[in-house]
Amino acid sequence: MLELTLKYQLCFPMYALSRQVTALYRPLLEPLGLTYPQYLILMLMWEHKKLTVKEIGKELWLDSGTLTPLLKRMEEKGLVERIRDKSDERVVNIHLTESGMLFRNECLDIPSKIQCQLNLNPDQAVALRSQLYELLEVLDKQGT
Amino acid sequence: MLELTLKYQLCFPMYALSRQVTALYRPLLEPLGLTYPQYLILMLMWEHKKLTVKEIGKELWLDSGTLTPLLKRMEEKGLVERIRDKSDERVVNIHLTESGMLFRNECLDIPSKIQCQLNLNPDQAVALRSQLYELLEVLDKQGT
DNA sequence: TGCATTTAAATTGTATACAATATAATTTTG
DNA sequence: CAAAATTATATTGTATACAATTTAAATGCA
């Protein structure tokens, strides 16, 4: 396991699978004019209606260097609005628009389509997800 | 599991973890002037000495649009040479240089450092790796 | 043989990621 | 209170990813 060969690495299948799973989303999101990170942000917004850039960054593990241009593109598409906080001018609040809200209906069956293509039963999916979140937790604590 | 909320998705922790694990490599690779994809290519080259762009692409699930500039940068650093195949001028063979060979010594303890930071025992790591490769296999077959 | 098809890389253009730095606003502190 | 430190976002620059197209070479086949 500690060998310096591609096939013994844990990181590599993680990297490759992440990209290939994202590729599964592409044909589902492209007709909606969405990219995968934009879809992630929309999922957050459907749940929260309003979030700061910092809060989005914490959820997605992304910084403002990535989020600022990404959110600007989403604003251009009319999915969200970027509004400076009145009480703290450093903060930018992201608001879901009516249009962004309606996009949710178009995305309702995406999760089931993806899970089907991964050929996973629900139990397996839940188990794998837990394991991945455990590792994220480990890294989160180290980052502190 | 089929809910349209970030925390119920399987894809998201995969995406986030992949990036965070790559971030673990960064402080180890940066002193060597390497990026993570460059390190992956080096691992392949240490094993094979000579590969075509297409063969590298198949191993890493990357296309020439990504690999051509990446390999040019590695050539500039003196890690590899890019040489047109004499018998088939469409093909570019990538050769490991002496210098690229020597880099292996600097990377020997990277895998153990990473595994340590992930706080995984070898059995867990092997099990997770297998599961990820199974999913890659599923996607590979669909891609056919 | 000669031309259509296929193949391997390269190129172009767009969208992330992320380090490093800059900017502006707020908080802390002496 | 005023300067220093911190914080939130934006900007700049570099390096992937990847779709779409182009180019050049090799192959298939009538």
Short mmCIF file of C-alpha atoms (C1' of nucleotides) in Angstrom, two decimals:
data_model
loop_
_atom_site.label_atom_id
_atom_site.label_comp_id
_atom_site.label_asym_id
_atom_site.label_seq_id
_atom_site.Cartn_x
_atom_site.Cartn_y
_atom_site.Cartn_z
CA MET A 1 0.00 0.00 0.00
CA LEU A 2 2.91 2.30 0.55
CA GLU A 3 4.32 1.52 -2.84
CA LEU A 4 5.04 4.31 -5.27
CA THR A 5 2.90 2.92 -8.08
CA LEU A 6 -0.31 4.35 -9.42
CA LYS A 7 -2.42 1.26 -8.83
CA TYR A 8 -1.59 1.10 -5.11
CA GLN A 9 -2.57 4.68 -4.38
CA LEU A 10 -5.84 5.50 -2.69
CA CYS A 11 -5.84 9.06 -3.87
CA PHE A 12 -5.84 8.30 -7.56
CA PRO A 13 -9.15 6.39 -7.83
CA MET A 14 -10.66 9.14 -5.70
CA TYR A 15 -9.46 11.75 -8.15
CA ALA A 16 -10.48 9.76 -11.22
CA LEU A 17 -13.87 8.74 -9.85
CA SER A 18 -14.72 12.25 -8.77
CA ARG A 19 -14.13 13.48 -12.30
CA GLN A 20 -16.00 10.61 -13.91
CA VAL A 21 -19.01 11.04 -11.65
CA THR A 22 -19.02 14.74 -12.47
CA ALA A 23 -19.02 13.67 -16.11
CA LEU A 24 -22.23 11.71 -15.44
CA TYR A 25 -23.91 14.91 -14.33
CA ARG A 26 -22.79 16.86 -17.38
CA PRO A 27 -25.40 15.62 -19.89
CA LEU A 28 -28.09 16.16 -17.26
CA LEU A 29 -26.96 19.67 -16.32
CA GLU A 30 -25.83 20.96 -19.70
CA PRO A 31 -29.39 21.29 -21.08
CA LEU A 32 -30.10 23.51 -18.06
CA GLY A 33 -27.00 25.60 -18.73
CA LEU A 34 -25.50 24.51 -15.40
CA THR A 35 -22.07 23.23 -14.43
CA TYR A 36 -21.56 20.81 -11.56
CA PRO A 37 -20.24 23.40 -9.06
CA GLN A 38 -23.13 25.69 -9.99
CA TYR A 39 -25.52 22.81 -9.30
CA LEU A 40 -23.93 22.31 -5.88
CA ILE A 41 -24.45 25.97 -5.06
CA LEU A 42 -28.05 25.79 -6.23
CA MET A 43 -28.67 22.81 -3.93
CA LEU A 44 -27.39 24.89 -1.03
CA MET A 45 -29.53 27.84 -2.06
CA TRP A 46 -32.70 25.75 -2.45
CA GLU A 47 -32.24 24.76 1.16
CA HIS A 48 -31.15 28.09 2.62
CA LYS A 49 -32.52 30.86 0.37
CA LYS A 50 -29.79 33.23 1.58
CA LEU A 51 -26.12 32.54 2.34
CA THR A 52 -22.95 34.60 2.46
CA VAL A 53 -20.03 33.83 0.15
CA LYS A 54 -18.11 32.67 3.19
CA GLU A 55 -20.87 30.28 4.25
CA ILE A 56 -21.02 28.78 0.77
CA GLY A 57 -17.25 28.45 0.80
CA LYS A 58 -17.34 26.58 4.10
CA GLU A 59 -19.97 24.13 2.86
CA LEU A 60 -18.21 23.43 -0.44
CA TRP A 61 -14.60 23.84 0.73
CA LEU A 62 -14.05 26.61 -1.81
CA ASP A 63 -12.53 30.07 -1.42
CA SER A 64 -13.52 33.46 -2.81
CA GLY A 65 -11.03 33.09 -5.65
CA THR A 66 -13.22 30.31 -6.99
CA LEU A 67 -16.60 31.50 -5.74
CA THR A 68 -16.56 35.14 -6.82
CA PRO A 69 -16.36 34.46 -10.57
CA LEU A 70 -18.62 31.41 -10.24
CA LEU A 71 -21.33 33.43 -8.46
CA LYS A 72 -20.98 36.25 -10.98
CA ARG A 73 -21.74 33.78 -13.77
CA MET A 74 -24.72 32.48 -11.83
CA GLU A 75 -25.92 36.04 -11.35
CA GLU A 76 -25.63 36.69 -15.09
CA LYS A 77 -27.84 33.66 -15.67
CA GLY A 78 -30.37 35.10 -13.23
CA LEU A 79 -30.06 32.24 -10.74
CA VAL A 80 -28.90 34.32 -7.77
CA GLU A 81 -28.38 37.92 -6.70
CA ARG A 82 -25.21 39.19 -5.03
CA ILE A 83 -26.03 41.89 -2.49
CA ARG A 84 -23.64 43.65 -0.11
CA ASP A 85 -24.74 43.35 3.48
CA LYS A 86 -25.92 46.71 4.80
CA SER A 87 -24.77 46.13 8.35
CA ASP A 88 -21.34 44.74 7.37
CA GLU A 89 -20.14 45.99 4.01
CA ARG A 90 -17.43 43.32 3.82
CA VAL A 91 -20.05 40.62 3.43
CA VAL A 92 -21.85 39.68 0.23
CA ASN A 93 -25.17 37.92 0.65
CA ILE A 94 -26.25 35.51 -2.06
CA HIS A 95 -29.99 35.36 -2.62
CA LEU A 96 -31.82 32.75 -4.63
CA THR A 97 -33.98 34.34 -7.35
CA GLU A 98 -37.46 33.21 -8.35
CA SER A 99 -35.91 31.76 -11.48
CA GLY A 100 -33.26 29.92 -9.48
CA MET A 101 -36.02 28.51 -7.30
CA LEU A 102 -37.87 27.16 -10.32
CA PHE A 103 -34.78 25.34 -11.58
CA ARG A 104 -35.25 22.89 -8.76
CA ASN A 105 -38.16 21.28 -10.57
CA GLU A 106 -35.92 20.51 -13.51
CA CYS A 107 -33.41 18.77 -11.24
CA LEU A 108 -35.70 16.55 -9.20
CA ASP A 109 -34.81 13.29 -10.87
CA ILE A 110 -31.08 13.89 -11.26
CA PRO A 111 -30.06 12.06 -8.03
CA SER A 112 -31.93 8.90 -8.94
CA LYS A 113 -30.53 8.92 -12.47
CA ILE A 114 -26.98 9.20 -11.13
CA GLN A 115 -27.42 6.53 -8.51
CA CYS A 116 -28.86 4.23 -11.13
CA GLN A 117 -25.88 4.73 -13.40
CA LEU A 118 -23.50 4.02 -10.52
CA ASN A 119 -25.31 0.72 -10.07
CA LEU A 120 -25.34 1.14 -6.28
CA ASN A 121 -28.12 0.07 -4.00
CA PRO A 122 -29.16 2.64 -1.38
CA ASP A 123 -27.34 0.86 1.47
CA GLN A 124 -24.05 0.80 -0.37
CA ALA A 125 -24.43 4.42 -1.32
CA VAL A 126 -25.10 5.46 2.27
CA ALA A 127 -22.15 3.43 3.56
CA LEU A 128 -19.74 4.89 1.05
CA ARG A 129 -21.00 8.38 1.69
CA SER A 130 -20.44 7.98 5.43
CA GLN A 131 -16.94 6.74 4.89
CA LEU A 132 -16.09 9.70 2.68
CA TYR A 133 -17.55 12.15 5.19
CA GLU A 134 -15.48 10.52 7.94
CA LEU A 135 -12.34 11.20 5.96
CA LEU A 136 -13.43 14.78 5.29
CA GLU A 137 -13.95 15.13 9.03
CA VAL A 138 -10.40 13.93 9.69
CA LEU A 139 -9.01 16.48 7.25
CA ASP A 140 -11.25 19.22 8.60
CA LYS A 141 -9.85 18.74 12.09
CA GLN A 142 -6.27 18.79 10.81
CA GLY A 143 -6.98 22.02 8.95
CA THR A 144 -7.79 23.73 12.22
CA MET B 1 -30.94 9.27 -0.54
CA LEU B 2 -32.67 10.59 -3.59
CA GLU B 3 -33.29 13.93 -1.98
CA LEU B 4 -32.12 17.09 -3.69
CA THR B 5 -30.03 18.33 -0.78
CA LEU B 6 -26.28 18.59 -0.63
CA LYS B 7 -25.83 16.41 2.44
CA TYR B 8 -27.64 13.45 0.89
CA GLN B 9 -25.55 13.37 -2.27
CA LEU B 10 -22.83 10.79 -2.76
CA CYS B 11 -21.09 12.79 -5.43
CA PHE B 12 -20.37 15.81 -3.30
CA PRO B 13 -18.16 14.24 -0.62
CA MET B 14 -16.33 12.49 -3.44
CA TYR B 15 -15.67 15.83 -5.11
CA ALA B 16 -14.72 17.57 -1.87
CA LEU B 17 -12.55 14.74 -0.57
CA SER B 18 -10.70 14.40 -3.84
CA ARG B 19 -9.75 18.07 -3.72
CA GLN B 20 -8.81 17.96 -0.04
CA VAL B 21 -6.63 14.90 -0.48
CA THR B 22 -4.93 16.61 -3.40
CA ALA B 23 -4.35 19.51 -1.03
CA LEU B 24 -2.51 17.12 1.31
CA TYR B 25 -0.07 16.33 -1.47
CA ARG B 26 0.56 19.97 -2.28
CA PRO B 27 3.03 20.81 0.50
CA LEU B 28 4.90 17.57 -0.26
CA LEU B 29 5.05 18.14 -4.01
CA GLU B 30 5.49 21.90 -4.12
CA PRO B 31 9.12 21.78 -2.90
CA LEU B 32 9.80 19.44 -5.83
CA GLY B 33 8.10 21.82 -8.26
CA LEU B 34 5.43 19.21 -9.02
CA THR B 35 1.66 19.37 -9.23
CA TYR B 36 -0.53 16.41 -8.38
CA PRO B 37 -1.35 15.43 -11.99
CA GLN B 38 2.34 15.71 -12.83
CA TYR B 39 3.10 13.40 -9.92
CA LEU B 40 0.56 10.89 -11.26
CA ILE B 41 2.25 10.94 -14.65
CA LEU B 42 5.64 10.49 -13.03
CA MET B 43 4.37 7.43 -11.16
CA LEU B 44 3.27 5.95 -14.47
CA MET B 45 6.60 6.78 -16.08
CA TRP B 46 8.65 5.30 -13.22
CA GLU B 47 6.85 2.06 -13.91
CA HIS B 48 6.82 2.09 -17.70
CA LYS B 49 9.74 4.28 -18.85
CA LYS B 50 7.97 4.93 -22.16
CA LEU B 51 4.27 5.56 -22.87
CA THR B 52 2.29 7.26 -25.59
CA VAL B 53 0.07 10.25 -24.82
CA LYS B 54 -2.90 8.04 -25.53
CA GLU B 55 -1.75 5.37 -23.08
CA ILE B 56 -1.25 7.95 -20.35
CA GLY B 57 -4.67 9.33 -21.13
CA LYS B 58 -6.25 5.92 -20.75
CA GLU B 59 -4.59 5.29 -17.39
CA LEU B 60 -5.49 8.70 -15.95
CA TRP B 61 -8.81 9.22 -17.76
CA LEU B 62 -7.50 12.41 -19.35
CA ASP B 63 -7.53 13.58 -22.96
CA SER B 64 -4.94 15.30 -25.12
CA GLY B 65 -6.49 18.68 -24.38
CA THR B 66 -5.32 18.27 -20.81
CA LEU B 67 -2.23 16.16 -21.40
CA THR B 68 -0.52 18.09 -24.18
CA PRO B 69 0.08 21.27 -22.16
CA LEU B 70 0.73 19.27 -19.00
CA LEU B 71 3.42 17.18 -20.71
CA LYS B 72 4.94 20.27 -22.29
CA ARG B 73 5.39 21.75 -18.83
CA MET B 74 6.94 18.51 -17.62
CA GLU B 75 9.29 18.58 -20.59
CA GLU B 76 10.31 22.15 -19.78
CA LYS B 77 11.19 20.96 -16.29
CA GLY B 78 13.32 18.21 -17.79
CA LEU B 79 11.22 15.37 -16.37
CA VAL B 80 10.22 13.79 -19.68
CA GLU B 81 10.89 14.02 -23.40
CA ARG B 82 8.16 14.16 -26.03
CA ILE B 83 9.24 12.35 -29.18
CA ARG B 84 7.19 11.67 -32.32
CA ASP B 85 7.04 8.00 -33.17
CA LYS B 86 9.06 7.27 -36.32
CA SER B 87 6.83 4.45 -37.52
CA ASP B 88 3.56 6.31 -36.85
CA GLU B 89 3.92 10.07 -36.97
CA ARG B 90 0.54 10.58 -35.30
CA VAL B 91 1.85 9.17 -32.04
CA VAL B 92 3.94 11.03 -29.47
CA ASN B 93 6.04 8.86 -27.17
CA ILE B 94 6.78 10.16 -23.71
CA HIS B 95 10.15 9.12 -22.33
CA LEU B 96 11.28 9.46 -18.73
CA THR B 97 14.55 11.40 -18.46
CA GLU B 98 17.41 10.60 -16.13
CA SER B 99 16.35 13.58 -14.05
CA GLY B 100 12.74 12.38 -13.96
CA MET B 101 13.98 8.99 -12.82
CA LEU B 102 15.91 10.54 -9.94
CA PHE B 103 12.84 12.39 -8.69
CA ARG B 104 11.49 9.06 -7.53
CA ASN B 105 13.90 9.07 -4.59
CA GLU B 106 12.44 12.35 -3.38
CA CYS B 107 8.93 10.88 -3.44
CA LEU B 108 9.49 7.58 -1.65
CA ASP B 109 7.85 8.53 1.62
CA ILE B 110 4.95 10.51 0.21
CA PRO B 111 2.44 7.60 0.26
CA SER B 112 3.07 6.81 3.92
CA LYS B 113 2.83 10.47 4.89
CA ILE B 114 -0.53 10.78 3.15
CA GLN B 115 -1.93 7.58 4.60
CA CYS B 116 -0.87 8.71 8.02
CA GLN B 117 -2.66 12.03 7.65
CA LEU B 118 -5.81 10.26 6.49
CA ASN B 119 -5.67 8.25 9.69
CA LEU B 120 -6.52 5.03 7.85
CA ASN B 121 -5.13 1.63 8.69
CA PRO B 122 -3.93 -0.40 5.68
CA ASP B 123 -7.01 -2.65 5.62
CA GLN B 124 -9.41 0.25 5.48
CA ALA B 125 -7.38 1.90 2.78
CA VAL B 126 -7.35 -1.25 0.65
CA ALA B 127 -11.10 -1.74 1.11
CA LEU B 128 -11.95 1.80 0.15
CA ARG B 129 -9.62 1.67 -2.82
CA SER B 130 -11.31 -1.49 -4.08
CA GLN B 131 -14.72 0.06 -3.76
CA LEU B 132 -13.66 3.12 -5.71
CA TYR B 133 -12.11 0.99 -8.45
CA GLU B 134 -15.33 -1.03 -8.67
CA LEU B 135 -17.26 2.14 -9.35
CA LEU B 136 -14.69 3.24 -11.93
CA GLU B 137 -15.14 -0.14 -13.56
CA VAL B 138 -18.91 0.38 -13.75
CA LEU B 139 -18.43 3.75 -15.41
CA ASP B 140 -15.75 2.41 -17.72
CA LYS B 141 -18.14 -0.22 -19.07
CA GLN B 142 -20.88 2.35 -19.60
CA GLY B 143 -18.47 4.54 -21.51
CA THR B 144 -17.96 1.81 -24.06
"C1'" DT C 1 -4.65 2.92 -56.51
"C1'" DG C 2 -7.54 6.70 -54.61
"C1'" DC C 3 -10.55 8.52 -51.62
"C1'" DA C 4 -13.41 8.30 -47.39
"C1'" DT C 5 -12.86 7.10 -42.68
"C1'" DT C 6 -10.53 6.71 -38.59
"C1'" DT C 7 -7.03 7.88 -35.36
"C1'" DA C 8 -3.61 10.61 -32.32
"C1'" DA C 9 -2.31 15.02 -30.96
"C1'" DA C 10 -2.73 19.75 -30.85
"C1'" DT C 11 -5.40 23.92 -30.54
"C1'" DT C 12 -9.08 26.99 -28.94
"C1'" DG C 13 -12.22 28.51 -25.68
"C1'" DT C 14 -14.64 28.21 -21.22
"C1'" DA C 15 -14.93 27.05 -16.36
"C1'" DT C 16 -13.15 25.71 -12.36
"C1'" DA C 17 -9.41 25.47 -8.36
"C1'" DC C 18 -6.23 27.68 -5.68
"C1'" DA C 19 -2.07 30.45 -4.08
"C1'" DA C 20 -0.82 35.04 -3.35
"C1'" DT C 21 -1.96 39.58 -3.01
"C1'" DA C 22 -4.97 43.66 -2.72
"C1'" DT C 23 -8.80 46.24 -0.89
"C1'" DA C 24 -12.03 47.81 2.12
"C1'" DA C 25 -14.56 47.34 6.29
"C1'" DT C 26 -14.71 45.94 11.10
"C1'" DT C 27 -12.69 44.73 15.59
"C1'" DT C 28 -9.23 44.70 18.90
"C1'" DT C 29 -6.24 46.95 21.90
"C1'" DG C 30 -3.01 49.96 23.93
"C1'" DC D 1 -10.04 57.18 20.36
"C1'" DA D 2 -6.42 55.73 16.85
"C1'" DA D 3 -3.35 52.53 15.03
"C1'" DA D 4 -2.82 47.58 14.44
"C1'" DA D 5 -4.77 43.34 13.50
"C1'" DT D 6 -8.39 40.71 11.58
"C1'" DT D 7 -11.96 39.61 8.35
"C1'" DA D 8 -14.65 39.12 3.84
"C1'" DT D 9 -14.39 39.53 -0.72
"C1'" DA D 10 -12.09 40.59 -5.03
"C1'" DT D 11 -8.21 40.32 -8.19
"C1'" DT D 12 -4.24 38.29 -10.54
"C1'" DG D 13 -1.78 34.59 -12.28
"C1'" DT D 14 -1.01 29.62 -13.05
"C1'" DA D 15 -2.56 24.92 -13.80
"C1'" DT D 16 -5.76 21.78 -14.66
"C1'" DA D 17 -10.22 19.66 -17.08
"C1'" DC D 18 -12.89 19.15 -20.91
"C1'" DA D 19 -15.83 20.12 -25.16
"C1'" DA D 20 -15.27 21.19 -29.84
"C1'" DT D 21 -12.55 21.73 -33.67
"C1'" DT D 22 -8.37 21.24 -36.46
"C1'" DT D 23 -4.44 18.96 -38.43
"C1'" DA D 24 -1.78 15.41 -40.07
"C1'" DA D 25 -1.07 10.65 -40.60
"C1'" DA D 26 -2.58 5.97 -41.22
"C1'" DT D 27 -6.09 2.66 -42.51
"C1'" DG D 28 -9.98 0.64 -44.96
"C1'" DC D 29 -12.14 -0.41 -48.93
"C1'" DA D 30 -14.41 0.11 -53.52
#
